[in-house]
mmCIF file of C-alpha atoms in Angstrom:
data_model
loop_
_atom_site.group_PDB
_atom_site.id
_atom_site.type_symbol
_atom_site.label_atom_id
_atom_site.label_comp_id
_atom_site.label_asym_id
_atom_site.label_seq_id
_atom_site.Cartn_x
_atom_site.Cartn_y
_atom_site.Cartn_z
ATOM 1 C CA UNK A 1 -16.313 41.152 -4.870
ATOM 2 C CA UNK A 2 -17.089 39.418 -8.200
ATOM 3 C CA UNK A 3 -15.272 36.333 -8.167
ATOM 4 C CA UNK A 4 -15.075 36.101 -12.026
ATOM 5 C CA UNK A 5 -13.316 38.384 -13.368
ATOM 6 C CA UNK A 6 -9.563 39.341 -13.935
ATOM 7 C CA UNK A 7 -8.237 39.398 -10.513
ATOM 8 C CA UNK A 8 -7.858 42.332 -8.556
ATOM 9 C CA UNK A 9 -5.658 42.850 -5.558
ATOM 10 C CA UNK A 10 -7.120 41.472 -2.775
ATOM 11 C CA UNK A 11 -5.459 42.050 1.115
ATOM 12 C CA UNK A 12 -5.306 38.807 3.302
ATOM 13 C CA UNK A 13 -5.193 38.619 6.569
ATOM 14 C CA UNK A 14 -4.777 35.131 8.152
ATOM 15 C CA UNK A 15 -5.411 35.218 11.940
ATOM 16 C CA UNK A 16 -3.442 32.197 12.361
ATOM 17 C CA UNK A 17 0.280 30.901 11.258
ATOM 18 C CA UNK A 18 -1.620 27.116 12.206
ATOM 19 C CA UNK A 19 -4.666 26.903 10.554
ATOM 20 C CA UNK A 20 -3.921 22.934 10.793
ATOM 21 C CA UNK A 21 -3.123 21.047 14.191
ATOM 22 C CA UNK A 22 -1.424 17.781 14.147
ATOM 23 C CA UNK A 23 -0.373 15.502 16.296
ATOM 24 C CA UNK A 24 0.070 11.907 16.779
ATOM 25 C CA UNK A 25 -0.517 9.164 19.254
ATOM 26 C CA UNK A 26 -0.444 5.670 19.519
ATOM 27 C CA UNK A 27 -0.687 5.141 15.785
ATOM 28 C CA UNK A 28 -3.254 7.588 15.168
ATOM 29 C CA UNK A 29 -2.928 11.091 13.737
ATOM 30 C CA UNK A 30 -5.084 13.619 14.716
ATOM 31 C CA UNK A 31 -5.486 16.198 12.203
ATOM 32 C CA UNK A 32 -7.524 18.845 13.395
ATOM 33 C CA UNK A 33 -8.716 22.227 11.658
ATOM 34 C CA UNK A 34 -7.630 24.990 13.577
ATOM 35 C CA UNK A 35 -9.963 28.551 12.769
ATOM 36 C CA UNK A 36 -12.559 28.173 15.797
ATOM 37 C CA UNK A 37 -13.345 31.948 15.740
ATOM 38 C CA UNK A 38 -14.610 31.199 11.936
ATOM 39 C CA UNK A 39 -15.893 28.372 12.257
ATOM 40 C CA UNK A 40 -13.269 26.505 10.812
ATOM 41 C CA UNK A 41 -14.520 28.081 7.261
ATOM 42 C CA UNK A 42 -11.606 26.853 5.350
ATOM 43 C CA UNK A 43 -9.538 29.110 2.921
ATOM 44 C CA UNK A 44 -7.157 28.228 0.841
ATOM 45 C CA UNK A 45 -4.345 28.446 3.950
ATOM 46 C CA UNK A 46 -6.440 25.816 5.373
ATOM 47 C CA UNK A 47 -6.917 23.352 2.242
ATOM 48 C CA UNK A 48 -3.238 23.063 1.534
ATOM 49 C CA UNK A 49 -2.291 22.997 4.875
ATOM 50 C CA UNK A 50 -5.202 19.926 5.497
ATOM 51 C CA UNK A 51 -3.199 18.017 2.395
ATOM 52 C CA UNK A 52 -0.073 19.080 3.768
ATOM 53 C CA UNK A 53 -1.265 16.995 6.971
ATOM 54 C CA UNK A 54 -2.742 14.029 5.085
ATOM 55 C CA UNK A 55 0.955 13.858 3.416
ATOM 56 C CA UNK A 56 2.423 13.585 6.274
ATOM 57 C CA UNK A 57 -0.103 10.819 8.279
ATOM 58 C CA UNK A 58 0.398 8.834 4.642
ATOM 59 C CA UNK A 59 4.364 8.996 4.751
ATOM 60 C CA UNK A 60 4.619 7.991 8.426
ATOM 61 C CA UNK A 61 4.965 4.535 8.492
ATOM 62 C CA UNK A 62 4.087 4.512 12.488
ATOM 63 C CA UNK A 63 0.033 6.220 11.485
ATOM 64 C CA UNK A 64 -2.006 3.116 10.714
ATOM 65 C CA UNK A 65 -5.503 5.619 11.332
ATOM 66 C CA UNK A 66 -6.268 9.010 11.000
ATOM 67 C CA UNK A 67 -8.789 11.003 12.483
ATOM 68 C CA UNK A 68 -10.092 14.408 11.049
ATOM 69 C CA UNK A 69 -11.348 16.838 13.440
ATOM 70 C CA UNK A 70 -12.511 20.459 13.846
ATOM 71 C CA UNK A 71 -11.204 22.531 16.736
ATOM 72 C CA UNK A 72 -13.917 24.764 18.861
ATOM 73 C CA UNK A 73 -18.090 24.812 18.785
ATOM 74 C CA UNK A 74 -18.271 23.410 15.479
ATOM 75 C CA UNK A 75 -16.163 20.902 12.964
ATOM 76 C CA UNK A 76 -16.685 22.981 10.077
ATOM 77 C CA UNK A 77 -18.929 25.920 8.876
ATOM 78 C CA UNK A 78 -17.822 25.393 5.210
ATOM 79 C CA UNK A 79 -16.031 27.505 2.120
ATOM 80 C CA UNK A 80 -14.610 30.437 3.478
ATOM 81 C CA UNK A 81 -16.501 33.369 1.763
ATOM 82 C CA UNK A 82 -16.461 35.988 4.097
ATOM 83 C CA UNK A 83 -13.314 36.428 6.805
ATOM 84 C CA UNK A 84 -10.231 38.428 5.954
ATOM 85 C CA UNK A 85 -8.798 35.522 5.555
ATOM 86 C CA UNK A 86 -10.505 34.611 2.189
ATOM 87 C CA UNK A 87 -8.109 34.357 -0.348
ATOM 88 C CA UNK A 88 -9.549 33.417 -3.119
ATOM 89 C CA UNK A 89 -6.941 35.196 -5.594
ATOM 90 C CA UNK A 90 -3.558 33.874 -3.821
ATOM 91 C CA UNK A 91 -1.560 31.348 -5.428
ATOM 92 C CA UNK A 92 -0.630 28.253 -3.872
ATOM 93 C CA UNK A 93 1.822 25.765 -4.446
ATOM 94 C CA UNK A 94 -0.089 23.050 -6.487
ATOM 95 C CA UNK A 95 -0.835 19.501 -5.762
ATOM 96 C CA UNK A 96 -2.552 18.690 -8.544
ATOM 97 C CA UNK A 97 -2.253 19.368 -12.598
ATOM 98 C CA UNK A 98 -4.783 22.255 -13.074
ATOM 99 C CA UNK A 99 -2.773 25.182 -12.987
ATOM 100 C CA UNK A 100 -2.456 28.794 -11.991
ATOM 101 C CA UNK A 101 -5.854 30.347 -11.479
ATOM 102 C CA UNK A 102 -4.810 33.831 -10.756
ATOM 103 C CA UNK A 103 -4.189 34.301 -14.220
ATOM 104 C CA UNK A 104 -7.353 33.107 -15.229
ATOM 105 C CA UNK A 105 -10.514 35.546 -16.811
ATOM 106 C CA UNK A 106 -13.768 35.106 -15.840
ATOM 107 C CA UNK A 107 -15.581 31.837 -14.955
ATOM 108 C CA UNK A 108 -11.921 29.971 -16.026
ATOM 109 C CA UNK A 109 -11.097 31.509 -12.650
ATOM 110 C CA UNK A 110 -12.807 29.575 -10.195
ATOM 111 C CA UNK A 111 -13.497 26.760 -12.617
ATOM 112 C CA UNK A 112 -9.558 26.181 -12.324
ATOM 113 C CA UNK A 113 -9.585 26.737 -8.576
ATOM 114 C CA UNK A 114 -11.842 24.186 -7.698
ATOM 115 C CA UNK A 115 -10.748 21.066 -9.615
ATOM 116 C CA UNK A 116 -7.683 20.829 -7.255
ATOM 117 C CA UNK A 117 -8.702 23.008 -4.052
ATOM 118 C CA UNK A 118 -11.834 21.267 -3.990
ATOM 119 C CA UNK A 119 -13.146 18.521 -6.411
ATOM 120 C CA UNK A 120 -9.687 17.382 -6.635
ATOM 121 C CA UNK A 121 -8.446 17.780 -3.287
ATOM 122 C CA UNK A 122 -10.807 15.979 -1.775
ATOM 123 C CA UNK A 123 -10.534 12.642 -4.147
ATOM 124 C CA UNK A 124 -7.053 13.022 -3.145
ATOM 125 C CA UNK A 125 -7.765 12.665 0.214
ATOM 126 C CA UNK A 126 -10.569 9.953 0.345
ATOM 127 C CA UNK A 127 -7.553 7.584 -1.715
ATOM 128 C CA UNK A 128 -5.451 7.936 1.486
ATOM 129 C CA UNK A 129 -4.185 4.192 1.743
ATOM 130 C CA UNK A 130 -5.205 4.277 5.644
ATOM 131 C CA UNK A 131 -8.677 4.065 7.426
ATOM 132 C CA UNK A 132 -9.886 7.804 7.787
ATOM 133 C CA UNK A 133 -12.492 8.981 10.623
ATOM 134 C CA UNK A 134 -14.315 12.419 10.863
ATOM 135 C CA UNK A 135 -14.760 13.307 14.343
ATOM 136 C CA UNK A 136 -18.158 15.829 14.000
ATOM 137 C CA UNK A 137 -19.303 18.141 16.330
ATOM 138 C CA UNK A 138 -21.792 21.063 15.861
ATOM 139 C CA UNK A 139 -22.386 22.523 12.438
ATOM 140 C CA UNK A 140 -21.261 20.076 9.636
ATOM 141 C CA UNK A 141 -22.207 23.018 6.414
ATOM 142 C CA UNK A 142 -21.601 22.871 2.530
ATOM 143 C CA UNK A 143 -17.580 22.411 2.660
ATOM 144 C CA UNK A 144 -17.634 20.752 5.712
ATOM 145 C CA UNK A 145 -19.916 17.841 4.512
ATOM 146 C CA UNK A 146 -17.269 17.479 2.169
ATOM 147 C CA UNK A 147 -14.487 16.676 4.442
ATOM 148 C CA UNK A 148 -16.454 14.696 6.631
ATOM 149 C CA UNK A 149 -17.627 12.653 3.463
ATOM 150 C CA UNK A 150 -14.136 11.510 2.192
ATOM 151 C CA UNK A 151 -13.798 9.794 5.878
ATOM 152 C CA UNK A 152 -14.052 6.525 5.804
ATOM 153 C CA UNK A 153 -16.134 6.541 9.079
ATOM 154 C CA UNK A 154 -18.016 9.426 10.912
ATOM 155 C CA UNK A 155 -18.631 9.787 14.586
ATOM 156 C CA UNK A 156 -20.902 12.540 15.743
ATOM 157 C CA UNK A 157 -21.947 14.423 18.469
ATOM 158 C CA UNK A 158 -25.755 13.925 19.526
ATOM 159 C CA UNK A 159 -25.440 18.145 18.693
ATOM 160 C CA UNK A 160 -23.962 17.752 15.264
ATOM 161 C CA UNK A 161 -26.101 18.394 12.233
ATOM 162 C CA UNK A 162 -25.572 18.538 8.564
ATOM 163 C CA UNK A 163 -26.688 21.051 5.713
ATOM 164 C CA UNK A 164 -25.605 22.066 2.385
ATOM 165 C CA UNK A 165 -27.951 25.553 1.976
ATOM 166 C CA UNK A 166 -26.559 26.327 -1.491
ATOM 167 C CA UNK A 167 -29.686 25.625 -3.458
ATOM 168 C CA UNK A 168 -31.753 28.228 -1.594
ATOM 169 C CA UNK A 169 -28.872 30.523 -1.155
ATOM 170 C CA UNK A 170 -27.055 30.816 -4.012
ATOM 171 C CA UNK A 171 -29.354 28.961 -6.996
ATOM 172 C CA UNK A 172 -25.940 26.151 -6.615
ATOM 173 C CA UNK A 173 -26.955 22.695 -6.955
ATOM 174 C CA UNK A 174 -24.489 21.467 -3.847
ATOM 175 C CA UNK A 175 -21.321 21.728 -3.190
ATOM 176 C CA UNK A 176 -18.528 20.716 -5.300
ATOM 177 C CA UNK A 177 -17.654 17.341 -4.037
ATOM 178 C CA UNK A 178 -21.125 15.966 -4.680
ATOM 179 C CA UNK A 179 -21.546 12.900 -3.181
ATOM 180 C CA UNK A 180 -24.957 13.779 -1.717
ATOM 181 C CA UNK A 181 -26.999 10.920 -3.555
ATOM 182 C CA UNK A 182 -24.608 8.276 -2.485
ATOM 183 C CA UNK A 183 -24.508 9.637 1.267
ATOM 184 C CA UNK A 184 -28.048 9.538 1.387
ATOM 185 C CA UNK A 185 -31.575 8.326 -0.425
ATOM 186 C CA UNK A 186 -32.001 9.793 -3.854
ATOM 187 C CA UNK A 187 -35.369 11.256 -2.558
ATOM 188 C CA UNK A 188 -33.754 12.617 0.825
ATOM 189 C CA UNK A 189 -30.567 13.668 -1.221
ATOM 190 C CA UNK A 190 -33.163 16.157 -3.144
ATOM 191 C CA UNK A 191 -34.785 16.979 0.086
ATOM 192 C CA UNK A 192 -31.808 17.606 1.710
ATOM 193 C CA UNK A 193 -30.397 19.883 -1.805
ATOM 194 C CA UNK A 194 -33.667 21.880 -2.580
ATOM 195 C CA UNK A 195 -34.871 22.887 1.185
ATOM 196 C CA UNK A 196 -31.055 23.686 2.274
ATOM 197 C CA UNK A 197 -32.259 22.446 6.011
ATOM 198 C CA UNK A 198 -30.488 20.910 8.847
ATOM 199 C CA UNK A 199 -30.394 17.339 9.323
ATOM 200 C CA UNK A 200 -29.630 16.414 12.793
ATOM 201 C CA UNK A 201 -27.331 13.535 13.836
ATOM 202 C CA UNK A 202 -29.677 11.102 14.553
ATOM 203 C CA UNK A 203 -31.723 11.570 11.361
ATOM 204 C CA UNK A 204 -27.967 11.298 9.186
ATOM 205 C CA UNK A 205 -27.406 8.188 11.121
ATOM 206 C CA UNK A 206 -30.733 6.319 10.287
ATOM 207 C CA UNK A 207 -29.521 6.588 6.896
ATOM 208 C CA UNK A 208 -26.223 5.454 7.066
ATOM 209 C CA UNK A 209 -24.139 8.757 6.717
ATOM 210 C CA UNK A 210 -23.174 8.632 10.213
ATOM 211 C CA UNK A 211 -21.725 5.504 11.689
ATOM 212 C CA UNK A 212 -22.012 6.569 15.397
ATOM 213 C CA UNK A 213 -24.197 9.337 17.647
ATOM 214 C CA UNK A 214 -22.468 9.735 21.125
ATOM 215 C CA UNK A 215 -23.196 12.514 23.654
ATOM 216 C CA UNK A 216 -20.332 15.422 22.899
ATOM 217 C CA UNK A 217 -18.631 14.894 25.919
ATOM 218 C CA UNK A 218 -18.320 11.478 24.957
ATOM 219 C CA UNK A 219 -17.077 12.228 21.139
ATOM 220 C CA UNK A 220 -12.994 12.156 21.868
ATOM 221 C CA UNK A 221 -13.420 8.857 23.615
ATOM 222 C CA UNK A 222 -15.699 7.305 21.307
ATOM 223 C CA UNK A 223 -13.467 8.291 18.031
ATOM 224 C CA UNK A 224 -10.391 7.631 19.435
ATOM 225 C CA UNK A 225 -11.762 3.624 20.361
ATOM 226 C CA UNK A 226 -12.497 3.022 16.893
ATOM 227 C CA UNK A 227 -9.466 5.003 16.004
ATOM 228 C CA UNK A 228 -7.174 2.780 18.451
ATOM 229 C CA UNK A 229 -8.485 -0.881 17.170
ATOM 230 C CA UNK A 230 -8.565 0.407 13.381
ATOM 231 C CA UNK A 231 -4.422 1.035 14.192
ATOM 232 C CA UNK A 232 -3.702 -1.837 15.798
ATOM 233 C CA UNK A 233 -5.215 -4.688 13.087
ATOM 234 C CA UNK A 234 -3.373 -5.372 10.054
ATOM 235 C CA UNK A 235 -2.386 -2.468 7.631
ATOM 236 C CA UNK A 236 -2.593 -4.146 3.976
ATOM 237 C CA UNK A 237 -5.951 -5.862 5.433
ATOM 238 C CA UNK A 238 -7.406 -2.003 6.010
ATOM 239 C CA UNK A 239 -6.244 -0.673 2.804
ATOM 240 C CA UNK A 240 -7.501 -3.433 0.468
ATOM 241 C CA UNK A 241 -10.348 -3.139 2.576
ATOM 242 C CA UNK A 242 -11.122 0.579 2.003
ATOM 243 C CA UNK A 243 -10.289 -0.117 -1.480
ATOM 244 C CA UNK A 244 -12.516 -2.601 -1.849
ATOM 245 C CA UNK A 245 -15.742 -0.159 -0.886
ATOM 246 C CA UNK A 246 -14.678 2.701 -2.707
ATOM 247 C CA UNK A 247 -14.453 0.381 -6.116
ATOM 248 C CA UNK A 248 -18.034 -0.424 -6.074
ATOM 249 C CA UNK A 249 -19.155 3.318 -5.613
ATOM 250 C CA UNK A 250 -16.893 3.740 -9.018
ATOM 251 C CA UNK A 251 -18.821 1.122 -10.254
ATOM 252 C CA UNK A 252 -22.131 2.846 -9.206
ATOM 253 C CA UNK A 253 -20.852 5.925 -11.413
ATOM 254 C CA UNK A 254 -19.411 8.452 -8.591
ATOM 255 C CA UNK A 255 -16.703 9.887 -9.967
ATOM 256 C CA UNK A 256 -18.366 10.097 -13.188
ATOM 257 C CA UNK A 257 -21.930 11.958 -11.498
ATOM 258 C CA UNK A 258 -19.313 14.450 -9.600
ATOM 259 C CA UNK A 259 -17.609 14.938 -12.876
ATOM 260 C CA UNK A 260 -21.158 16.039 -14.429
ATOM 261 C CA UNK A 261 -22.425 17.777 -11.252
ATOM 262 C CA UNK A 262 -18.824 19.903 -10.973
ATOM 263 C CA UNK A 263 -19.821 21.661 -14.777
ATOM 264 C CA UNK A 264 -23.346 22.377 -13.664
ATOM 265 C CA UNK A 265 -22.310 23.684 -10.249
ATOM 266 C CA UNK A 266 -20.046 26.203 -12.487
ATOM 267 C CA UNK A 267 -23.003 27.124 -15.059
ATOM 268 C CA UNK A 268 -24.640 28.009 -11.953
ATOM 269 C CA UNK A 269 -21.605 30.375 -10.694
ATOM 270 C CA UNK A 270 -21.475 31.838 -14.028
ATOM 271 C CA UNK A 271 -25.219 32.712 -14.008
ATOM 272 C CA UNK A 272 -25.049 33.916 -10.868
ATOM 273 C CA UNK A 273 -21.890 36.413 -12.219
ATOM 274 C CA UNK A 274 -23.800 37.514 -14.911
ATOM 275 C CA UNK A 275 -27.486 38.191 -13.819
ATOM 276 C CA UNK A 276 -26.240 39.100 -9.985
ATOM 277 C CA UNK A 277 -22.871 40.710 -10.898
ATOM 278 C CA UNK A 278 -21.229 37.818 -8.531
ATOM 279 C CA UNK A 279 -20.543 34.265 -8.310
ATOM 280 C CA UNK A 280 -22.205 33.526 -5.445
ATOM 281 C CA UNK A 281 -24.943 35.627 -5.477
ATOM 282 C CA UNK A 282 -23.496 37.950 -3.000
ATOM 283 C CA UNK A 283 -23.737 35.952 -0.392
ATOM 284 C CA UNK A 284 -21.480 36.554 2.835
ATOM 285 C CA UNK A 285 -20.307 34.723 5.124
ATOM 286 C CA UNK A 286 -22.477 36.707 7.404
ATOM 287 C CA UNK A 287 -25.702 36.751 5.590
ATOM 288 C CA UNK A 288 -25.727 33.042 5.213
ATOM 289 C CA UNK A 289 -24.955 32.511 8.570
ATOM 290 C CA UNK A 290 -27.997 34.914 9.819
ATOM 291 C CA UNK A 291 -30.354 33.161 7.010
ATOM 292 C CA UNK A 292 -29.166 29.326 8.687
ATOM 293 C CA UNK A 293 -30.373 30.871 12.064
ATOM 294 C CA UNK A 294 -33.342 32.221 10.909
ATOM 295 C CA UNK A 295 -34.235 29.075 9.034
ATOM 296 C CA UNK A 296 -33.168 27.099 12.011
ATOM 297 C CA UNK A 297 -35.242 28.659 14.500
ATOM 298 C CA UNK A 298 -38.266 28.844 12.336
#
């Protein structure tokens, strides 16, 4: 499929009415993706469904924390570009104030897309005015970096590990919420962008991108703790708190280095459209995943 131009019918088939879990207790909603036989790749379904959730955990008074999790082997294989559930070309209901994108030619396509189902979906949802925790197990990949990266803390399995292939794969340089330089070193931020390789848990820790490593049977336990004490101190204390953080990485120039990152990342897809004949270099969900095996084992 080539991604950028006028949009073709496409058929969808979503193997789940809940691609979303939610539930909470004690003060703490769990919101946890629901597509373990993909991975938890998330499709559109998914993304509106995830802000749909963080709505909801914002408008209850009684949710003081929320924790973000991933339901199965693995929190979160990334972008859905390969299960019949892709669906790229449906229109949602928008959040934001981008647009249809169905309508859209060419690279205006997925360049309108991806300011609100990603870039702007994402700011949207590390603003949530209560402490956030990802809950990581297993494969952490491209999208999924970017969900565990708007958390305001990240607890991982000793089995978790984090990658964001797109470089290597697809000539991309990261994914579109790019917060990779101020997750990590600027040196292990290019490391981490050019090679496309797995960083284990304990490696993302001893920089400061992970805030805990705990054995996976010991992952629930150890996020809801944090999750339970974060709920029961004060709630304007939290915010201001959060608030407080997330105005000096303004100050550092985030928003404005994502905002410059987003147009190259969409150079890149239009390259890719016209030397390859697709946006993402023909990449499947399938091939990457065989190539992150390979690589993995080698």
């Amino acid at each position: 499929m080539n991604d950028l131009v006028e949009p073709k019918a496409v058929e969808i088939t979503y193997e789940t009415d809940e691609p979303i879990l939610y539930e909470v207790v004690d003060g703490v909603a769990w919101i946890t993706m629901n597509r373990p036989g993909f991975n938890n790749a998330q499709n559109g379904q998914m993304t509106y469904a995830l802000d749909d959730a963080f709505q909801r955990a914002t408008n209850d008074d009684a949710v003081k924390c929320i924790v973000l999790a991933g339901n199965g082997k693995h929190f979160s294989a990334g972008h859905d570009i390969g299960t019949p559930g892709r669906d790229l070309h449906h229109e949602f209901d928008k959040r934001l104030m981008f647009g249809t994108h169905t309508n859209k030619p060419a690279a205006e396509l997925l360049y309108t897309r991806e300011q609100e189902q990603y870039l702007g979906m994402c700011r949207r949802w590390r603003d949530v005015p209560k402490p956030t925790i990802a809950m990581v197990q297993g494969a952490c990949i491209a999208g999924g970096l970017m969900l565990a990266w708007v958390c305001d803390l990240i607890v991982a399995s000793e089995d978790a590990f984090f990658q964001d292939p797109v470089n290597p794969l697809m000539g991309i340089p990261g994914v579109e919420y790019f917060a990779h330089a101020y997750e990590l070193p600027p040196r292990v931020a290019k490391e981490f962008l050019l090679l496309g390789e797995r960083m284990n848990a304990a490696r993302a820790y001893s920089f400061g991108m992970v805030n805990k490593v705990v054995p996976r049977e010991e992952l629930h336990e150890a996020t809801n703790a944090w999750a339970t004490k974060l709920a029961g101190q004060n709630r304007l204390g939290n915010w201001l708190t959060k608030q407080s953080v997330n105005h000096v990485e303004e100050l550092r120039g985030k928003r404005s280095a994502m905002d410059a990152v987003f147009h190259m990342h969409h150079f890149a897809h239009a390259q890719n459209d016209l030397v390859k004949g697709d946006s993402i270099a023909g990449v499947s969900g399938k091939s990457a995943a065989d190539s992150n095996k390979k690589a993995a084992a080698e």
